[in-house]
Amino acid sequence: MKRRNFVGSIAATSALGIVPGVMMGQKESKPIYKDFNLKYAPHLGMFKNHAGEDPIDQLNFMADQGFTAFEDNGMKGRTIDLQKKMASTMAKRGISMGVFVAHKIYWKEPNLASGDESLREEFLTHIKESVEVAKRVNAKWMTVVPGHVDLRQNMGYQTAHVVESLKRASDILEPHGLVMVLEPLNFRNHPGLFLSESPQAYEICKAVDSPSCKILFDIYHQQIQEGNLIPNIDACWDEIAYFQIGDNPGRNEPTSGEINYKNVFKFIHGKGFGGILGMEHGNSIKGKEGEKRVIEAYKESDNFL
């Protein structure tokens, strides 16, 4: 595969702690908190009791609270008109777009691990479609999950099949400066998936050898799957492009479970990470109080300097 120089990085303006509404000359809503040290990315529904059901109102509420990023697993399935409106709002409010899911995920049967050429072509078609979505919403990253294991094949053969599919997907993404991030998922929530651990994702990214194929390190999943979070993050560092967050047990906001997120965030910040950390979790408390608690939890966990 011909490798190209990877061009561009997301502008760091929003990481400077400037409240987006002020930066854009808009009337500022009084934020509960602002000036986070990292780019935490809420998702739709997380603050709906405060902001209502409308996605645009929710994005504005996130910006008002000082969040400078957003992720949306379901962005690809939204109407083009809504995608454009959301992109426009994010641009006005200084919000960086995080991941969306790039393709159909096979949760119960093998696809990429099987080596089946028709399933590989289906995957590559979905990647091509996702390029257009990424352009529309100003996204750089898209989530890829290689699907279920193929119990009829040795893991070595399965890995070779997955690597070949990802090399071909990288050829599609590289000219556009886009990155698919591979997400290992834990055995408890998602039994039987091909990709489950960070060292496995690291090995695959090294084999693909493309700036368009990196790791999505989901801290919740890896706490369950392998633990040893900070050493594993450090060992995978040069292949990690994106993080996701969730405490364990419960998969809710930091401080609701066992993970010392203040130390994890401090380590990630100390490594110079300028990307996005997706808030892919629920709220431990229902209603407005629960939404306030989410923001409070991020303020607490982000207070590491």
PDB file of C-alpha atoms in Angstrom:
ATOM      1  CA  MET A   1       0.000   0.000   0.000  1.00  0.00           C
ATOM      2  CA  LYS A   2       1.351   3.407  -0.887  1.00  0.00           C
ATOM      3  CA  ARG A   3       1.650   5.489   2.274  1.00  0.00           C
ATOM      4  CA  ARG A   4       0.976   9.195   2.136  1.00  0.00           C
ATOM      5  CA  ASN A   5       1.973  11.928   4.491  1.00  0.00           C
ATOM      6  CA  PHE A   6      -0.821  12.483   6.926  1.00  0.00           C
ATOM      7  CA  VAL A   7      -1.965  16.077   6.702  1.00  0.00           C
ATOM      8  CA  GLY A   8      -3.464  18.323   9.303  1.00  0.00           C
ATOM      9  CA  SER A   9      -4.651  18.204  12.877  1.00  0.00           C
ATOM     10  CA  ILE A  10      -7.802  19.601  14.483  1.00  0.00           C
ATOM     11  CA  ALA A  11      -7.382  23.223  15.495  1.00  0.00           C
ATOM     12  CA  ALA A  12      -6.500  23.630  19.153  1.00  0.00           C
ATOM     13  CA  THR A  13      -8.362  26.889  19.766  1.00  0.00           C
ATOM     14  CA  SER A  14     -11.131  25.249  21.749  1.00  0.00           C
ATOM     15  CA  ALA A  15      -8.591  23.494  23.972  1.00  0.00           C
ATOM     16  CA  LEU A  16      -7.396  26.839  25.331  1.00  0.00           C
ATOM     17  CA  GLY A  17     -10.274  27.070  27.761  1.00  0.00           C
ATOM     18  CA  ILE A  18     -12.122  29.871  25.945  1.00  0.00           C
ATOM     19  CA  VAL A  19     -15.874  29.701  26.328  1.00  0.00           C
ATOM     20  CA  PRO A  20     -17.133  29.116  22.754  1.00  0.00           C
ATOM     21  CA  GLY A  21     -20.063  31.506  22.996  1.00  0.00           C
ATOM     22  CA  VAL A  22     -17.778  34.369  23.949  1.00  0.00           C
ATOM     23  CA  MET A  23     -15.235  33.462  21.283  1.00  0.00           C
ATOM     24  CA  MET A  24     -17.902  33.568  18.601  1.00  0.00           C
ATOM     25  CA  GLY A  25     -19.337  36.872  19.759  1.00  0.00           C
ATOM     26  CA  GLN A  26     -22.561  35.264  20.926  1.00  0.00           C
ATOM     27  CA  LYS A  27     -24.488  36.025  24.077  1.00  0.00           C
ATOM     28  CA  GLU A  28     -23.065  33.804  26.786  1.00  0.00           C
ATOM     29  CA  SER A  29     -25.263  31.522  28.820  1.00  0.00           C
ATOM     30  CA  LYS A  30     -23.831  31.211  32.294  1.00  0.00           C
ATOM     31  CA  PRO A  31     -21.933  27.913  32.338  1.00  0.00           C
ATOM     32  CA  ILE A  32     -21.930  25.607  35.317  1.00  0.00           C
ATOM     33  CA  TYR A  33     -18.250  24.946  34.564  1.00  0.00           C
ATOM     34  CA  LYS A  34     -15.726  25.903  31.930  1.00  0.00           C
ATOM     35  CA  ASP A  35     -12.031  25.670  31.166  1.00  0.00           C
ATOM     36  CA  PHE A  36     -11.605  21.895  31.094  1.00  0.00           C
ATOM     37  CA  ASN A  37      -8.026  20.744  30.549  1.00  0.00           C
ATOM     38  CA  LEU A  38      -9.065  18.028  28.075  1.00  0.00           C
ATOM     39  CA  LYS A  39     -11.610  17.840  25.262  1.00  0.00           C
ATOM     40  CA  TYR A  40     -14.425  15.800  26.777  1.00  0.00           C
ATOM     41  CA  ALA A  41     -17.219  14.980  24.325  1.00  0.00           C
ATOM     42  CA  PRO A  42     -20.826  14.483  25.495  1.00  0.00           C
ATOM     43  CA  HIS A  43     -23.455  12.826  23.321  1.00  0.00           C
ATOM     44  CA  LEU A  44     -27.100  13.494  22.536  1.00  0.00           C
ATOM     45  CA  GLY A  45     -29.437  12.701  25.400  1.00  0.00           C
ATOM     46  CA  MET A  46     -26.885  13.301  28.138  1.00  0.00           C
ATOM     47  CA  PHE A  47     -28.354  16.720  29.026  1.00  0.00           C
ATOM     48  CA  LYS A  48     -31.849  16.467  27.561  1.00  0.00           C
ATOM     49  CA  ASN A  49     -33.572  17.375  30.836  1.00  0.00           C
ATOM     50  CA  HIS A  50     -31.865  20.755  30.725  1.00  0.00           C
ATOM     51  CA  ALA A  51     -31.721  21.307  26.972  1.00  0.00           C
ATOM     52  CA  GLY A  52     -34.765  19.459  25.628  1.00  0.00           C
ATOM     53  CA  GLU A  53     -34.956  16.920  22.831  1.00  0.00           C
ATOM     54  CA  ASP A  54     -33.749  19.087  19.950  1.00  0.00           C
ATOM     55  CA  PRO A  55     -30.157  18.158  18.939  1.00  0.00           C
ATOM     56  CA  ILE A  56     -29.248  21.774  18.192  1.00  0.00           C
ATOM     57  CA  ASP A  57     -30.401  22.930  21.615  1.00  0.00           C
ATOM     58  CA  GLN A  58     -28.433  20.107  23.192  1.00  0.00           C
ATOM     59  CA  LEU A  59     -25.265  21.107  21.331  1.00  0.00           C
ATOM     60  CA  ASN A  60     -25.679  24.706  22.452  1.00  0.00           C
ATOM     61  CA  PHE A  61     -26.166  23.579  26.052  1.00  0.00           C
ATOM     62  CA  MET A  62     -22.950  21.522  25.869  1.00  0.00           C
ATOM     63  CA  ALA A  63     -21.054  24.536  24.569  1.00  0.00           C
ATOM     64  CA  ASP A  64     -22.537  26.734  27.286  1.00  0.00           C
ATOM     65  CA  GLN A  65     -21.094  24.382  29.901  1.00  0.00           C
ATOM     66  CA  GLY A  66     -17.618  24.613  28.418  1.00  0.00           C
ATOM     67  CA  PHE A  67     -17.481  21.340  26.500  1.00  0.00           C
ATOM     68  CA  THR A  68     -15.455  21.724  23.325  1.00  0.00           C
ATOM     69  CA  ALA A  69     -16.154  18.387  21.642  1.00  0.00           C
ATOM     70  CA  PHE A  70     -19.091  16.115  20.815  1.00  0.00           C
ATOM     71  CA  GLU A  71     -19.501  12.536  19.616  1.00  0.00           C
ATOM     72  CA  ASP A  72     -22.446  10.788  18.020  1.00  0.00           C
ATOM     73  CA  ASN A  73     -22.385   7.065  17.285  1.00  0.00           C
ATOM     74  CA  GLY A  74     -25.560   7.415  15.244  1.00  0.00           C
ATOM     75  CA  MET A  75     -24.552  10.424  13.150  1.00  0.00           C
ATOM     76  CA  LYS A  76     -24.380   8.372   9.954  1.00  0.00           C
ATOM     77  CA  GLY A  77     -28.067   7.464  10.282  1.00  0.00           C
ATOM     78  CA  ARG A  78     -29.288  11.042  10.696  1.00  0.00           C
ATOM     79  CA  THR A  79     -30.771  12.974   7.798  1.00  0.00           C
ATOM     80  CA  ILE A  80     -28.402  15.007   5.673  1.00  0.00           C
ATOM     81  CA  ASP A  81     -30.271  18.156   6.633  1.00  0.00           C
ATOM     82  CA  LEU A  82     -29.791  17.472  10.354  1.00  0.00           C
ATOM     83  CA  GLN A  83     -26.144  16.551   9.833  1.00  0.00           C
ATOM     84  CA  LYS A  84     -25.568  19.916   8.159  1.00  0.00           C
ATOM     85  CA  LYS A  85     -27.409  21.818  10.902  1.00  0.00           C
ATOM     86  CA  MET A  86     -25.428  20.048  13.600  1.00  0.00           C
ATOM     87  CA  ALA A  87     -22.164  20.712  11.775  1.00  0.00           C
ATOM     88  CA  SER A  88     -23.026  24.394  11.426  1.00  0.00           C
ATOM     89  CA  THR A  89     -23.849  24.670  15.121  1.00  0.00           C
ATOM     90  CA  MET A  90     -20.616  22.936  16.131  1.00  0.00           C
ATOM     91  CA  ALA A  91     -18.608  25.263  13.913  1.00  0.00           C
ATOM     92  CA  LYS A  92     -20.283  28.350  15.386  1.00  0.00           C
ATOM     93  CA  ARG A  93     -19.799  27.174  18.964  1.00  0.00           C
ATOM     94  CA  GLY A  94     -16.224  25.919  18.661  1.00  0.00           C
ATOM     95  CA  ILE A  95     -17.107  22.248  19.134  1.00  0.00           C
ATOM     96  CA  SER A  96     -14.946  19.554  17.529  1.00  0.00           C
ATOM     97  CA  MET A  97     -16.766  16.529  16.117  1.00  0.00           C
ATOM     98  CA  GLY A  98     -15.693  13.194  17.560  1.00  0.00           C
ATOM     99  CA  VAL A  99     -16.414   9.664  16.382  1.00  0.00           C
ATOM    100  CA  PHE A 100     -19.419   8.198  14.659  1.00  0.00           C
ATOM    101  CA  VAL A 101     -19.855   4.502  13.809  1.00  0.00           C
ATOM    102  CA  ALA A 102     -18.583   3.931  10.278  1.00  0.00           C
ATOM    103  CA  HIS A 103     -20.177   0.623   9.279  1.00  0.00           C
ATOM    104  CA  LYS A 104     -22.540  -2.194  10.114  1.00  0.00           C
ATOM    105  CA  ILE A 105     -21.195  -4.070  13.128  1.00  0.00           C
ATOM    106  CA  TYR A 106     -21.571  -7.845  13.167  1.00  0.00           C
ATOM    107  CA  TRP A 107     -22.183  -8.611  16.843  1.00  0.00           C
ATOM    108  CA  LYS A 108     -23.123 -12.287  16.524  1.00  0.00           C
ATOM    109  CA  GLU A 109     -21.393 -13.615  13.390  1.00  0.00           C
ATOM    110  CA  PRO A 110     -18.009 -13.158  11.726  1.00  0.00           C
ATOM    111  CA  ASN A 111     -17.485 -10.701   8.912  1.00  0.00           C
ATOM    112  CA  LEU A 112     -13.967  -9.259   8.635  1.00  0.00           C
ATOM    113  CA  ALA A 113     -12.412 -12.177  10.513  1.00  0.00           C
ATOM    114  CA  SER A 114     -13.925 -14.646   8.068  1.00  0.00           C
ATOM    115  CA  GLY A 115     -12.083 -13.434   4.999  1.00  0.00           C
ATOM    116  CA  ASP A 116     -15.337 -13.547   3.014  1.00  0.00           C
ATOM    117  CA  GLU A 117     -14.798 -11.221   0.065  1.00  0.00           C
ATOM    118  CA  SER A 118     -18.438 -10.149  -0.183  1.00  0.00           C
ATOM    119  CA  LEU A 119     -18.478  -9.118   3.483  1.00  0.00           C
ATOM    120  CA  ARG A 120     -15.195  -7.268   2.992  1.00  0.00           C
ATOM    121  CA  GLU A 121     -16.662  -5.374   0.043  1.00  0.00           C
ATOM    122  CA  GLU A 122     -19.732  -4.489   2.105  1.00  0.00           C
ATOM    123  CA  PHE A 123     -17.438  -3.075   4.799  1.00  0.00           C
ATOM    124  CA  LEU A 124     -15.436  -1.053   2.278  1.00  0.00           C
ATOM    125  CA  THR A 125     -18.651   0.337   0.777  1.00  0.00           C
ATOM    126  CA  HIS A 126     -19.695   1.514   4.239  1.00  0.00           C
ATOM    127  CA  ILE A 127     -16.292   3.157   4.713  1.00  0.00           C
ATOM    128  CA  LYS A 128     -16.686   5.022   1.421  1.00  0.00           C
ATOM    129  CA  GLU A 129     -20.128   6.222   2.537  1.00  0.00           C
ATOM    130  CA  SER A 130     -18.656   7.348   5.848  1.00  0.00           C
ATOM    131  CA  VAL A 131     -16.108   9.533   4.069  1.00  0.00           C
ATOM    132  CA  GLU A 132     -18.993  11.671   2.811  1.00  0.00           C
ATOM    133  CA  VAL A 133     -20.568  11.830   6.263  1.00  0.00           C
ATOM    134  CA  ALA A 134     -17.234  12.849   7.788  1.00  0.00           C
ATOM    135  CA  LYS A 135     -16.850  15.667   5.273  1.00  0.00           C
ATOM    136  CA  ARG A 136     -20.388  16.853   5.962  1.00  0.00           C
ATOM    137  CA  VAL A 137     -19.978  17.049   9.744  1.00  0.00           C
ATOM    138  CA  ASN A 138     -16.278  18.001   9.881  1.00  0.00           C
ATOM    139  CA  ALA A 139     -15.290  14.715  11.519  1.00  0.00           C
ATOM    140  CA  LYS A 140     -11.808  13.246  11.534  1.00  0.00           C
ATOM    141  CA  TRP A 141     -12.421   9.945  13.348  1.00  0.00           C
ATOM    142  CA  MET A 142     -14.840   7.080  12.795  1.00  0.00           C
ATOM    143  CA  THR A 143     -15.301   3.932  14.886  1.00  0.00           C
ATOM    144  CA  VAL A 144     -14.612   0.479  13.435  1.00  0.00           C
ATOM    145  CA  VAL A 145     -15.395  -2.818  15.205  1.00  0.00           C
ATOM    146  CA  PRO A 146     -14.121  -5.859  13.240  1.00  0.00           C
ATOM    147  CA  GLY A 147     -17.034  -8.052  14.352  1.00  0.00           C
ATOM    148  CA  HIS A 148     -17.359 -11.555  15.782  1.00  0.00           C
ATOM    149  CA  VAL A 149     -14.680 -14.210  15.806  1.00  0.00           C
ATOM    150  CA  ASP A 150     -14.784 -16.997  13.246  1.00  0.00           C
ATOM    151  CA  LEU A 151     -14.736 -20.137  15.374  1.00  0.00           C
ATOM    152  CA  ARG A 152     -13.856 -22.264  12.353  1.00  0.00           C
ATOM    153  CA  GLN A 153     -10.535 -20.511  11.718  1.00  0.00           C
ATOM    154  CA  ASN A 154      -7.286 -20.182  13.614  1.00  0.00           C
ATOM    155  CA  MET A 155      -6.810 -16.739  15.140  1.00  0.00           C
ATOM    156  CA  GLY A 156      -3.754 -16.159  12.967  1.00  0.00           C
ATOM    157  CA  TYR A 157      -5.782 -16.523   9.785  1.00  0.00           C
ATOM    158  CA  GLN A 158      -8.533 -14.324  11.198  1.00  0.00           C
ATOM    159  CA  THR A 159      -6.025 -11.623  12.050  1.00  0.00           C
ATOM    160  CA  ALA A 160      -4.605 -11.725   8.531  1.00  0.00           C
ATOM    161  CA  HIS A 161      -8.111 -11.300   7.089  1.00  0.00           C
ATOM    162  CA  VAL A 162      -8.848  -8.338   9.361  1.00  0.00           C
ATOM    163  CA  VAL A 163      -5.524  -6.673   8.576  1.00  0.00           C
ATOM    164  CA  GLU A 164      -6.132  -6.974   4.828  1.00  0.00           C
ATOM    165  CA  SER A 165      -9.582  -5.412   5.130  1.00  0.00           C
ATOM    166  CA  LEU A 166      -8.199  -2.536   7.210  1.00  0.00           C
ATOM    167  CA  LYS A 167      -5.358  -1.932   4.747  1.00  0.00           C
ATOM    168  CA  ARG A 168      -7.882  -1.553   1.957  1.00  0.00           C
ATOM    169  CA  ALA A 169     -10.031   0.730   4.098  1.00  0.00           C
ATOM    170  CA  SER A 170      -6.951   2.829   4.873  1.00  0.00           C
ATOM    171  CA  ASP A 171      -6.388   3.329   1.152  1.00  0.00           C
ATOM    172  CA  ILE A 172      -9.860   4.874   1.013  1.00  0.00           C
ATOM    173  CA  LEU A 173      -9.397   7.100   4.070  1.00  0.00           C
ATOM    174  CA  GLU A 174      -5.826   8.333   3.722  1.00  0.00           C
ATOM    175  CA  PRO A 175      -6.382  10.769   0.820  1.00  0.00           C
ATOM    176  CA  HIS A 176      -9.026  12.526   2.940  1.00  0.00           C
ATOM    177  CA  GLY A 177      -6.967  12.719   6.130  1.00  0.00           C
ATOM    178  CA  LEU A 178      -9.534  10.574   7.953  1.00  0.00           C
ATOM    179  CA  VAL A 179      -8.879   7.989  10.657  1.00  0.00           C
ATOM    180  CA  MET A 180     -10.759   4.826  11.569  1.00  0.00           C
ATOM    181  CA  VAL A 181     -10.243   3.990  15.212  1.00  0.00           C
ATOM    182  CA  LEU A 182     -10.441   0.327  16.211  1.00  0.00           C
ATOM    183  CA  GLU A 183     -12.327  -0.266  19.436  1.00  0.00           C
ATOM    184  CA  PRO A 184     -11.538  -3.339  21.559  1.00  0.00           C
ATOM    185  CA  LEU A 185     -14.671  -4.330  23.528  1.00  0.00           C
ATOM    186  CA  ASN A 186     -14.862  -6.306  26.756  1.00  0.00           C
ATOM    187  CA  PHE A 187     -15.902  -9.957  27.025  1.00  0.00           C
ATOM    188  CA  ARG A 188     -18.724  -9.289  29.500  1.00  0.00           C
ATOM    189  CA  ASN A 189     -20.771  -6.782  27.524  1.00  0.00           C
ATOM    190  CA  HIS A 190     -19.820  -8.135  24.100  1.00  0.00           C
ATOM    191  CA  PRO A 191     -18.834 -11.821  24.285  1.00  0.00           C
ATOM    192  CA  GLY A 192     -17.275 -13.395  21.242  1.00  0.00           C
ATOM    193  CA  LEU A 193     -15.936 -10.359  19.434  1.00  0.00           C
ATOM    194  CA  PHE A 194     -12.686 -10.621  17.533  1.00  0.00           C
ATOM    195  CA  LEU A 195     -11.080  -7.498  19.001  1.00  0.00           C
ATOM    196  CA  SER A 196     -11.026  -7.355  22.791  1.00  0.00           C
ATOM    197  CA  GLU A 197      -7.667  -6.153  24.117  1.00  0.00           C
ATOM    198  CA  SER A 198      -5.411  -3.162  23.606  1.00  0.00           C
ATOM    199  CA  PRO A 199      -2.237  -5.174  22.782  1.00  0.00           C
ATOM    200  CA  GLN A 200      -4.197  -6.960  20.043  1.00  0.00           C
ATOM    201  CA  ALA A 201      -5.345  -3.619  18.611  1.00  0.00           C
ATOM    202  CA  TYR A 202      -1.773  -2.350  18.803  1.00  0.00           C
ATOM    203  CA  GLU A 203      -0.465  -5.363  16.882  1.00  0.00           C
ATOM    204  CA  ILE A 204      -3.099  -4.915  14.181  1.00  0.00           C
ATOM    205  CA  CYS A 205      -2.390  -1.197  13.771  1.00  0.00           C
ATOM    206  CA  LYS A 206       1.320  -1.921  13.425  1.00  0.00           C
ATOM    207  CA  ALA A 207       0.540  -4.515  10.758  1.00  0.00           C
ATOM    208  CA  VAL A 208      -1.771  -2.187   8.832  1.00  0.00           C
ATOM    209  CA  ASP A 209       0.878   0.547   9.084  1.00  0.00           C
ATOM    210  CA  SER A 210      -1.303   3.495   8.161  1.00  0.00           C
ATOM    211  CA  PRO A 211      -2.014   6.873   9.776  1.00  0.00           C
ATOM    212  CA  SER A 212      -5.658   6.139   8.980  1.00  0.00           C
ATOM    213  CA  CYS A 213      -5.835   3.073  11.258  1.00  0.00           C
ATOM    214  CA  LYS A 214      -5.457   3.762  14.976  1.00  0.00           C
ATOM    215  CA  ILE A 215      -6.836   2.679  18.357  1.00  0.00           C
ATOM    216  CA  LEU A 216      -9.919   3.880  20.192  1.00  0.00           C
ATOM    217  CA  PHE A 217      -8.978   3.135  23.804  1.00  0.00           C
ATOM    218  CA  ASP A 218     -12.257   2.807  25.694  1.00  0.00           C
ATOM    219  CA  ILE A 219     -11.260   3.029  29.357  1.00  0.00           C
ATOM    220  CA  TYR A 220     -14.456   1.359  30.580  1.00  0.00           C
ATOM    221  CA  HIS A 221     -14.039  -1.657  28.307  1.00  0.00           C
ATOM    222  CA  GLN A 222     -10.362  -2.090  29.092  1.00  0.00           C
ATOM    223  CA  GLN A 223     -10.850  -1.800  32.850  1.00  0.00           C
ATOM    224  CA  ILE A 224     -13.075  -4.885  32.576  1.00  0.00           C
ATOM    225  CA  GLN A 225     -11.050  -6.710  29.933  1.00  0.00           C
ATOM    226  CA  GLU A 226      -7.493  -6.203  31.116  1.00  0.00           C
ATOM    227  CA  GLY A 227      -7.137  -3.521  33.819  1.00  0.00           C
ATOM    228  CA  ASN A 228      -3.625  -2.098  34.257  1.00  0.00           C
ATOM    229  CA  LEU A 229      -4.963   1.008  32.548  1.00  0.00           C
ATOM    230  CA  ILE A 230      -2.143   3.528  32.664  1.00  0.00           C
ATOM    231  CA  PRO A 231       0.635   1.043  31.721  1.00  0.00           C
ATOM    232  CA  ASN A 232      -1.454  -0.271  28.822  1.00  0.00           C
ATOM    233  CA  ILE A 233      -2.276   3.246  27.621  1.00  0.00           C
ATOM    234  CA  ASP A 234       1.427   4.043  27.781  1.00  0.00           C
ATOM    235  CA  ALA A 235       2.407   0.880  25.896  1.00  0.00           C
ATOM    236  CA  CYS A 236      -0.128   1.611  23.119  1.00  0.00           C
ATOM    237  CA  TRP A 237       0.418   5.350  23.084  1.00  0.00           C
ATOM    238  CA  ASP A 238       1.792   5.835  19.586  1.00  0.00           C
ATOM    239  CA  GLU A 239      -1.235   4.046  18.083  1.00  0.00           C
ATOM    240  CA  ILE A 240      -3.976   5.663  20.205  1.00  0.00           C
ATOM    241  CA  ALA A 241      -5.949   8.420  18.473  1.00  0.00           C
ATOM    242  CA  TYR A 242      -9.089   8.587  20.606  1.00  0.00           C
ATOM    243  CA  PHE A 243     -10.356   7.743  24.091  1.00  0.00           C
ATOM    244  CA  GLN A 244     -13.774   6.941  25.487  1.00  0.00           C
ATOM    245  CA  ILE A 245     -14.850   7.155  29.093  1.00  0.00           C
ATOM    246  CA  GLY A 246     -17.121   5.252  31.466  1.00  0.00           C
ATOM    247  CA  ASP A 247     -16.702   4.177  35.070  1.00  0.00           C
ATOM    248  CA  ASN A 248     -17.063   0.595  36.255  1.00  0.00           C
ATOM    249  CA  PRO A 249     -19.357  -0.893  37.434  1.00  0.00           C
ATOM    250  CA  GLY A 250     -22.354   0.754  35.810  1.00  0.00           C
ATOM    251  CA  ARG A 251     -20.784   2.521  32.824  1.00  0.00           C
ATOM    252  CA  ASN A 252     -21.655   5.955  34.165  1.00  0.00           C
ATOM    253  CA  GLU A 253     -19.764   9.197  34.756  1.00  0.00           C
ATOM    254  CA  PRO A 254     -16.341   9.335  36.451  1.00  0.00           C
ATOM    255  CA  THR A 255     -16.447   9.180  40.287  1.00  0.00           C
ATOM    256  CA  SER A 256     -19.432   6.780  40.159  1.00  0.00           C
ATOM    257  CA  GLY A 257     -17.284   3.630  40.195  1.00  0.00           C
ATOM    258  CA  GLU A 258     -13.841   2.206  40.824  1.00  0.00           C
ATOM    259  CA  ILE A 259     -11.639   3.961  38.248  1.00  0.00           C
ATOM    260  CA  ASN A 260      -9.430   6.802  39.476  1.00  0.00           C
ATOM    261  CA  TYR A 261     -10.184   9.059  36.537  1.00  0.00           C
ATOM    262  CA  LYS A 262      -8.311  12.025  37.965  1.00  0.00           C
ATOM    263  CA  ASN A 263      -5.081  10.046  37.732  1.00  0.00           C
ATOM    264  CA  VAL A 264      -5.948   8.609  34.314  1.00  0.00           C
ATOM    265  CA  PHE A 265      -6.776  12.073  32.923  1.00  0.00           C
ATOM    266  CA  LYS A 266      -3.619  13.502  34.480  1.00  0.00           C
ATOM    267  CA  PHE A 267      -1.546  10.856  32.728  1.00  0.00           C
ATOM    268  CA  ILE A 268      -3.243  11.400  29.365  1.00  0.00           C
ATOM    269  CA  HIS A 269      -2.834  15.180  29.675  1.00  0.00           C
ATOM    270  CA  GLY A 270       0.807  14.763  30.713  1.00  0.00           C
ATOM    271  CA  LYS A 271       1.481  12.784  27.554  1.00  0.00           C
ATOM    272  CA  GLY A 272       0.366  15.812  25.553  1.00  0.00           C
ATOM    273  CA  PHE A 273      -2.886  14.403  24.223  1.00  0.00           C
ATOM    274  CA  GLY A 274      -4.795  17.050  22.274  1.00  0.00           C
ATOM    275  CA  GLY A 275      -7.574  14.862  20.901  1.00  0.00           C
ATOM    276  CA  ILE A 276     -11.049  13.951  22.092  1.00  0.00           C
ATOM    277  CA  LEU A 277     -12.252  11.850  25.014  1.00  0.00           C
ATOM    278  CA  GLY A 278     -15.780  10.660  24.320  1.00  0.00           C
ATOM    279  CA  MET A 279     -18.227  10.520  27.222  1.00  0.00           C
ATOM    280  CA  GLU A 280     -19.712   7.192  26.134  1.00  0.00           C
ATOM    281  CA  HIS A 281     -21.581   6.456  29.336  1.00  0.00           C
ATOM    282  CA  GLY A 282     -24.870   6.983  31.100  1.00  0.00           C
ATOM    283  CA  ASN A 283     -25.809   9.218  34.007  1.00  0.00           C
ATOM    284  CA  SER A 284     -25.802   7.551  37.425  1.00  0.00           C
ATOM    285  CA  ILE A 285     -28.668   9.774  38.640  1.00  0.00           C
ATOM    286  CA  LYS A 286     -31.826  10.511  36.646  1.00  0.00           C
ATOM    287  CA  GLY A 287     -33.132  13.950  35.714  1.00  0.00           C
ATOM    288  CA  LYS A 288     -31.568  17.384  36.010  1.00  0.00           C
ATOM    289  CA  GLU A 289     -29.724  16.482  39.201  1.00  0.00           C
ATOM    290  CA  GLY A 290     -28.041  13.630  37.391  1.00  0.00           C
ATOM    291  CA  GLU A 291     -27.002  15.929  34.552  1.00  0.00           C
ATOM    292  CA  LYS A 292     -25.527  18.412  37.018  1.00  0.00           C
ATOM    293  CA  ARG A 293     -23.704  15.523  38.645  1.00  0.00           C
ATOM    294  CA  VAL A 294     -22.124  14.542  35.311  1.00  0.00           C
ATOM    295  CA  ILE A 295     -20.706  18.043  34.881  1.00  0.00           C
ATOM    296  CA  GLU A 296     -19.589  18.114  38.521  1.00  0.00           C
ATOM    297  CA  ALA A 297     -17.858  14.757  38.072  1.00  0.00           C
ATOM    298  CA  TYR A 298     -15.872  16.021  35.091  1.00  0.00           C
ATOM    299  CA  LYS A 299     -14.876  19.143  36.963  1.00  0.00           C
ATOM    300  CA  GLU A 300     -13.663  17.005  39.862  1.00  0.00           C
ATOM    301  CA  SER A 301     -11.806  14.523  37.692  1.00  0.00           C
ATOM    302  CA  ASP A 302     -10.330  17.237  35.488  1.00  0.00           C
ATOM    303  CA  ASN A 303      -8.851  19.060  38.505  1.00  0.00           C
ATOM    304  CA  PHE A 304      -5.453  17.407  38.270  1.00  0.00           C
ATOM    305  CA  LEU A 305      -3.061  20.311  37.669  1.00  0.00           C
TER     306      LEU A 305
END
